[in-house]
Amino acid sequence: MIELLSKFTHRMADLLVNLAGAGLILMTAIVGWQVFGRFVLNASPSWSEQASLVLMIWYVCFAAAAGVREGFHIRIVALEEAVPPKLKHGMKLINEIVVGFCGIAMCIWGGELVLKTWSHVIPSLGLSRGLAYLGLPIAGFLIALFSLERIFEELHGDDVENEEDPRWN
Amino acid sequence: SFERKTLISADAHPADYPTVRAVEEMARLLNEYTKGEMKVKSFAGGQLGSERDTLEITSFGGIDFNRVNLAPLNAIEPLTGIASLPFLFKTTQHMRDTLDGEIGDAILASLEPHGLIGLCFYDSGERCFYNTRKPIRTPEDMKGMKIRVQNSDLYVSMIKALGADATPMALGEVYQSLIQGVIDGAENNWPSYENGRHFEAAPFYSLTRHVMTPEILVMSASRWNKLSSENQAHVKKAAKESVGFMRKLWDVRVIEAKERVLAAGVQANEVDDITQFSALMRPVWDKFVKTDQQKELMHAAIELGNSYD
Amino acid sequence: MELIVLVGALVFFLAIGVPVAFSLLAASMAAFFVLDIPMLVVFQRMAAGVSVFTLMAIPFFIFAGDLMYRSGIAERLVKVAEAALGRSRGGLGQVTVGASAMFGAVSGSAIASASAMGSTLVPLMEKKGYDSDYAVNVTVTSAIVGLLIPPSHNMIIYSAASGIGVSIGDMFLAGIVPGILTAALLMFVAWRVAVKRGYEKGSFPGMRAFLMAAVIAIPGLMAAIIIMGGILSGIFTATESSAIAVIYTIIIGTFVYRSLGWDLFIKAATQSVKITAMVLMIIGAATAFSYALAILEVPTQLANLITTAVDNPIIILLLINVILLLLGTFMDMSPLIVIMTPILLPVVQKIGVDPVHFGIIMMLNLGIGLVTPPVGSVLFVGAAVGKIPVERAVKTIWPFYGALLFALMVITFVPAVSLALPNAFK
Ligand code: NA
Ligand code: NA
């Protein structure tokens, strides 16, 4: 059961990071086009700025969610390394619960944010404002799922990601 | 949960700006009328976020009073777009009379389904073009100029119709972009032209008076609905009374800003014939005025304008 | 009461090792609950804090730097720098200070500078035997210098927030000497630490080898020229230049050096979004946290505290510096300028401080806040590209903090450092 979850979350985290990377590449193209349009064609695209801002919310949320599974978020470990193993275990558990709670909150209230702004329009893009926020509840749900997996594994006593630091491969 | 006692008011303009002082005057009157029951604390200078962001927060009930320009409301309620139509208002008096009357009331009322209670309009002055190159006297002079606009389809269409290149850009990037030549010009009222120091970089100010989109004071509907009907009446009264106070401050501010930038060497000019500009706006109006209700309001405003020629 | 909840929760979460972004988020939620603000506002603020056009410089410059590193362009660049400056100890450290200052000067953004310089120079310094923490310390602290050397969009924000029409031209002139002073102090510290740690002395390989290295590196050197030239000539804005840097690097990596394949490209992209997400999640969550601080009027009340408590000008200036440094540890630079300027400017004017001089004090002071934990976006970018925990960077950053603080004190108490240049042009 846990293995199945773990397999799923692993795939999911990879997918999120790849989608986020695609978002960055797309954003590069959009801003490049913005410069080209203004300088070469003498016609600035009016949609480019808003489009890249929406992309940025999406890919930051996605990569940040993946970061919960891969454990690459910036945190202060000084106290954790100073206390006895048993206490360290407890601290890690609380800290996963806090992250999981943040994920649930992001899913619920991020979802409410999407619903309440669904009728608003993003100027010069013509899309719903709610769409810009849609990445939040999705990422929130996955953050909750990823931290649930980490809580399980913390309770079983094995480390979640035993690969080399996953950020740098 | 806890009930917040002091009401929160947001404004993107700096602390001494006429809109900020007008809302503080409104708060003073409100406190007086409700015998100290309603207290308002104002947060100026965009401390609580951009106008678009604070509008969303107000509609969620997180901010109680919010002073914004009408432009960001266009994305929420299309009817508000009427007051933003370029070259619609002939003079400031025309704009004030339009908003003080039935047309203004219709726009205020249109916000309620979006969780906002429209209270009153404040002045935002006459927006004019300024640039780094030369005085603009006819639309011909704008050919090929890169003009910074707010991120709004209406502005982009207006600039295109005038024959220039619209460059949507955040306000914070404008000064540097004028200096480095990324853009040739921008557009705003006298006080903002002075306050953003754009006159240092773009010394040609041409009095096109193309847009007079007003400022608006809104209240969060969720807070409004919690008020007694007497207090609701007090809020409306205090807001309406703050309008005259604001306009007096505003007029002084415009004159002072104008004097200061002219003294700094800015070259201002009237345009030859404003109809050369306004005649190009038909397609822009047609593009943004679509519903019957919008058309009705627009025609009413045009008709009112006939007496200001 | 609300403030205790806000700060207490943050400190607790940070201490038990909850990631910084989630600590800020959880503390904000607790505060919003107590303040009776709808919970979805937390997430609206977070999204708003992330979707800021100028912040795009972070992913773009990191992406460009990563591509340069993976395609070997960066290494060729460093061979040139090394050949030129190899004979002094810690020469690469000084190159970094100089390059960061120049880059920050043009881009006007400390975070863009840390992203661009950090992602290219930190890995190379490591390769040359410098410790990661040293490389990160040098990069992040010298990124601050760009805030003082014109152009600087924070000075434009200050001018608008002053409400009394502080001339942007005067601000730009006033920043130059303090910027050079700060850079010089940082170079000195970079040299001292390098000597103390015994970093190897390079050797000059001879004129022929130097020229060879330079020729091979020409397309890479062109990147810097295109970015800076493009900004200065008005072809693109500083933010846009970061995307142009990516596109240029892809082109020369693929077609000139032929060392950049599809795999490396995708790896660089995914790598860059990870680092970006680490930093921007914190900036977003800090935006929600700042909102709670603003509603609680923390900045205003701190400022009122000094004005009522003392009237000695020196103590007032010292206290203002302490308060700005304190606020700067939690909040980001531009919102603080907007909030604090209208409150503090009348106070310092009363004790005879020139508004331009005060603006420069504020730039450096709040700039220092960008490299101090718990909320220091520039420090985080540096640590992330240097692949070291923030604590490891902070453990050895003190001499560099010392240089910045010394510069801050000189700039605060010697007005001429800031004002001589603008006065000379009057
Ligand atoms: Na600069
Ligand atoms: Na900080």
CSV table of N, CA and C and ligand atoms in Angstrom, one decimal, chain C residues 325 327-331 366 368-377, ligand 2:
chain,number,residue,atom,x,y,z
C,325,LEU,N,17.0,47.5,10.2
C,325,LEU,CA,17.7,46.2,10.1
C,325,LEU,C,16.8,45.0,10.6
C,327,LEU,N,13.4,45.1,10.9
C,327,LEU,CA,12.3,44.9,9.9
C,327,LEU,C,12.8,44.2,8.7
C,328,GLY,N,14.0,44.6,8.3
C,328,GLY,CA,14.6,44.0,7.0
C,328,GLY,C,14.8,42.5,7.2
C,329,THR,N,15.0,42.0,8.4
C,329,THR,CA,15.2,40.6,8.5
C,329,THR,C,13.9,39.8,8.2
C,330,PHE,N,12.7,40.4,8.4
C,330,PHE,CA,11.5,39.7,8.1
C,330,PHE,C,10.8,40.1,6.8
C,331,MET,N,11.0,41.4,6.4
C,331,MET,CA,10.2,41.9,5.3
C,331,MET,C,11.1,42.2,4.1
C,366,LEU,N,18.3,48.4,4.1
C,366,LEU,CA,17.4,47.4,3.7
C,366,LEU,C,18.0,46.4,2.8
C,368,ILE,N,21.0,45.2,3.3
C,368,ILE,CA,21.5,44.2,4.2
C,368,ILE,C,20.5,43.2,4.6
C,369,GLY,N,19.2,43.7,4.8
C,369,GLY,CA,18.1,42.8,5.2
C,369,GLY,C,17.9,41.7,4.1
C,370,LEU,N,18.3,41.9,2.9
C,370,LEU,CA,18.2,40.9,1.9
C,370,LEU,C,19.1,39.7,2.0
C,371,VAL,N,20.2,39.9,2.8
C,371,VAL,CA,21.2,38.8,3.0
C,371,VAL,C,21.2,38.3,4.5
C,372,THR,N,20.1,38.6,5.2
C,372,THR,CA,20.0,38.1,6.6
C,372,THR,C,18.9,37.2,6.7
C,373,PRO,N,19.0,36.1,7.5
C,373,PRO,CA,17.9,35.2,7.7
C,373,PRO,C,17.0,35.9,8.8
C,374,PRO,N,15.7,35.5,9.0
C,374,PRO,CA,15.1,34.3,8.3
C,374,PRO,C,14.5,34.6,7.0
C,375,VAL,N,14.3,35.8,6.6
C,375,VAL,CA,13.8,36.1,5.3
C,375,VAL,C,14.8,37.0,4.5
C,376,GLY,N,15.6,36.3,3.7
C,376,GLY,CA,16.6,37.1,3.0
C,376,GLY,C,16.7,36.5,1.6
C,377,SER,N,16.0,37.1,0.6
C,377,SER,CA,15.8,36.4,-0.7
C,377,SER,C,17.2,36.3,-1.4
D,2,NA,NA,16.3,39.5,5.8
